[in-house]
Amino acid sequence: MVIKVFLASSSGSTAIKKKQQDVLGFLEALKVDYAPLDIACNEDNRMWMRENVPVEKKPTNGIPLPPQIFNEESYCGDYETFFDAKEDNAVYAFLGLPPPPGSKKREVPMEECNGDEHTEEVEAEVGGETGEEAAEEKVAEEKEAVEDTEESLEDTAPVKEEEAQEEVEDEEAKGEDDQPVSEEEEELRQLEEEEDE
């Protein structure tokens, strides 16, 4: 089974490019075989994609945008449904693929079961991180980096507000005739403000 990802190589939209990169990067992290099919350079790919996206999944204008994902001839979804499946840890089910070996506990026939001891053996055999878990860990690290960036931006926001307030005060201090204020007048204004406080 080959996963087909319909892309637009020459898209002018950065949002579409980011979504395409996100899908391809995640599939590569999971080591899923896929075929990128360009709809910008190949009219047959574009027509096939448009004809095979279910009517209920098409946007209001009727033209589905890339990335669109198929498993052979079977429609899987667009970026939003892919992202939801990724968040729900259900990418393999979304793609219609069986999970890779070692990604879940192996079924043990009843006659082989030997209480808790055997369960530990099975867990030891299965151990290790699956591709999906590794990809999720990478996504979590990226989210943490974004949150750290947002926090640092929040820390600088009060400084920018103070600078903006100072600029407003400077503009007001210029006076009614918009003449620059002399240094003496500025010092006098500051002294008056200190006394008022």
XYZ file of C-alpha atoms in Angstrom:
197
model
C 0.000 0.000 0.000
C 1.347 3.377 -0.986
C 0.255 6.587 0.674
C -0.293 9.328 -1.896
C 0.192 12.906 -0.757
C -1.031 15.486 -3.252
C 1.086 18.653 -3.044
C 1.558 21.931 -4.855
C 5.270 22.465 -5.447
C 4.842 26.047 -6.577
C 2.225 27.266 -4.118
C 2.353 30.955 -3.291
C 0.703 30.321 0.073
C 3.080 29.908 2.994
C 0.279 28.270 4.979
C -0.100 25.536 2.351
C 3.679 25.054 2.165
C 3.896 24.693 5.960
C 1.042 22.184 6.032
C 2.677 20.143 3.258
C 6.030 20.151 5.073
C 4.340 19.144 8.319
C 2.626 16.140 6.719
C 5.734 14.982 4.829
C 8.005 15.483 7.837
C 5.729 13.442 10.069
C 5.402 10.624 7.514
C 9.191 10.545 7.159
C 9.615 10.445 10.955
C 7.269 7.447 11.068
C 9.138 5.887 8.125
C 5.881 5.534 6.183
C 6.306 4.953 2.448
C 4.560 7.686 0.521
C 4.489 9.141 -2.958
C 4.384 12.929 -3.277
C 2.248 13.842 -6.282
C 2.533 17.395 -7.580
C -0.710 19.006 -8.695
C 0.966 22.242 -9.832
C 3.010 20.635 -12.612
C 0.784 17.691 -13.481
C -2.789 18.307 -14.616
C -3.635 14.571 -14.358
C -2.696 14.551 -10.659
C -4.779 17.696 -10.066
C -7.851 16.277 -11.802
C -7.533 12.883 -10.079
C -7.271 14.544 -6.658
C -10.263 16.828 -7.290
C -12.408 13.968 -8.565
C -11.556 11.590 -5.713
C -11.988 13.869 -2.694
C -15.487 13.029 -1.381
C -18.080 15.756 -1.943
C -18.753 16.125 1.798
C -15.016 16.765 2.381
C -14.664 19.473 -0.267
C -14.590 23.116 0.836
C -17.469 25.441 0.004
C -15.833 26.586 -3.245
C -15.613 22.929 -4.324
C -11.848 22.928 -4.931
C -9.839 20.983 -2.342
C -6.461 22.472 -1.467
C -3.287 20.479 -0.876
C -2.146 18.548 0.999
C -4.698 15.802 0.372
C -3.839 12.285 1.528
C -4.918 8.964 -0.021
C -4.097 5.323 0.650
C -3.946 4.022 -2.924
C -7.458 4.956 -4.198
C -8.986 5.414 -0.736
C -9.315 8.977 0.587
C -7.760 9.471 4.042
C -8.207 13.211 4.563
C -6.744 16.684 4.365
C -4.301 18.470 6.652
C -6.860 19.182 9.396
C -7.962 15.548 9.683
C -4.328 14.422 9.531
C -3.457 16.853 12.341
C -6.396 15.586 14.440
C -5.247 11.993 13.938
C -1.713 13.002 14.898
C -2.989 14.641 18.090
C -5.071 11.542 18.909
C -2.095 9.233 18.294
C -4.075 7.532 15.507
C -2.032 8.289 12.379
C -1.750 4.655 11.313
C -5.513 4.181 11.588
C -6.040 7.471 9.696
C -3.776 6.211 6.896
C -5.425 2.778 6.897
C -2.114 1.112 7.773
C -1.401 -1.532 10.384
C 0.733 -0.233 13.255
C 4.408 -1.194 13.008
C 5.707 -4.179 14.959
C 6.524 -3.236 18.523
C 4.084 -0.348 18.714
C 1.606 -2.237 20.853
C 1.600 -5.336 23.028
C 1.734 -8.562 21.112
C -1.242 -10.857 21.556
C -0.152 -13.941 23.531
C -2.125 -17.182 23.140
C -3.825 -18.243 26.391
C -1.764 -21.441 26.696
C 1.475 -19.398 26.698
C 0.336 -17.061 29.479
C 2.101 -17.618 32.770
C 0.831 -14.923 35.086
C 2.695 -11.659 35.572
C 6.092 -13.158 34.797
C 5.248 -13.778 31.150
C 3.733 -10.315 30.784
C 7.078 -8.803 31.745
C 8.807 -10.928 29.095
C 6.390 -9.712 26.413
C 6.882 -6.096 27.503
C 10.660 -6.581 27.370
C 10.369 -7.981 23.830
C 8.188 -5.115 22.691
C 10.254 -2.401 24.472
C 11.761 0.559 22.719
C 10.254 3.617 21.185
C 8.086 3.360 18.090
C 8.387 5.748 15.194
C 5.064 7.339 16.098
C 6.174 7.864 19.712
C 9.452 9.404 18.506
C 7.576 11.745 16.184
C 5.200 12.741 18.979
C 8.151 13.416 21.254
C 9.645 15.650 18.564
C 6.342 17.523 18.210
C 6.166 17.978 21.993
C 9.704 19.401 21.998
C 8.772 21.810 19.198
C 5.658 22.934 21.105
C 7.800 23.532 24.194
C 10.221 25.643 22.149
C 7.305 27.701 20.791
C 5.935 28.180 24.312
C 9.373 29.316 25.519
C 9.526 31.820 22.667
C 6.039 33.101 23.477
C 7.004 33.519 27.147
C 10.103 35.519 26.232
C 7.974 37.726 23.963
C 5.544 38.289 26.827
C 8.478 39.346 29.023
C 9.476 42.035 26.518
C 5.912 43.317 26.010
C 5.870 45.540 29.155
C 9.131 47.174 28.055
C 7.627 48.015 24.670
C 4.519 49.428 26.365
C 6.703 51.635 28.582
C 8.629 52.879 25.533
C 5.370 53.668 23.740
C 4.095 55.562 26.798
C 7.328 57.567 26.972
C 6.961 58.483 23.290
C 3.404 59.688 23.914
C 4.580 61.731 26.872
C 7.399 63.210 24.797
C 4.916 64.196 22.082
C 2.641 65.814 24.675
C 5.599 67.635 26.208
C 6.414 69.339 22.910
C 3.625 71.807 23.630
C 0.742 73.150 21.651
C 2.837 74.726 18.912
C 4.865 71.513 18.386
C 8.112 73.309 19.145
C 10.837 71.087 20.611
C 11.112 71.384 24.383
C 14.387 72.702 25.716
C 16.400 70.692 28.212
C 15.539 73.168 30.973
C 11.824 72.850 30.311
C 12.133 69.055 30.282
C 13.922 69.054 33.663
C 11.277 71.384 35.083
C 8.503 69.082 33.814
C 10.179 66.054 35.408
C 10.552 67.869 38.741
C 6.867 68.791 38.663
C 5.921 65.173 37.966
C 8.046 63.979 40.882
C 6.392 66.489 43.205
C 2.947 65.366 42.057
C 3.752 61.765 42.909
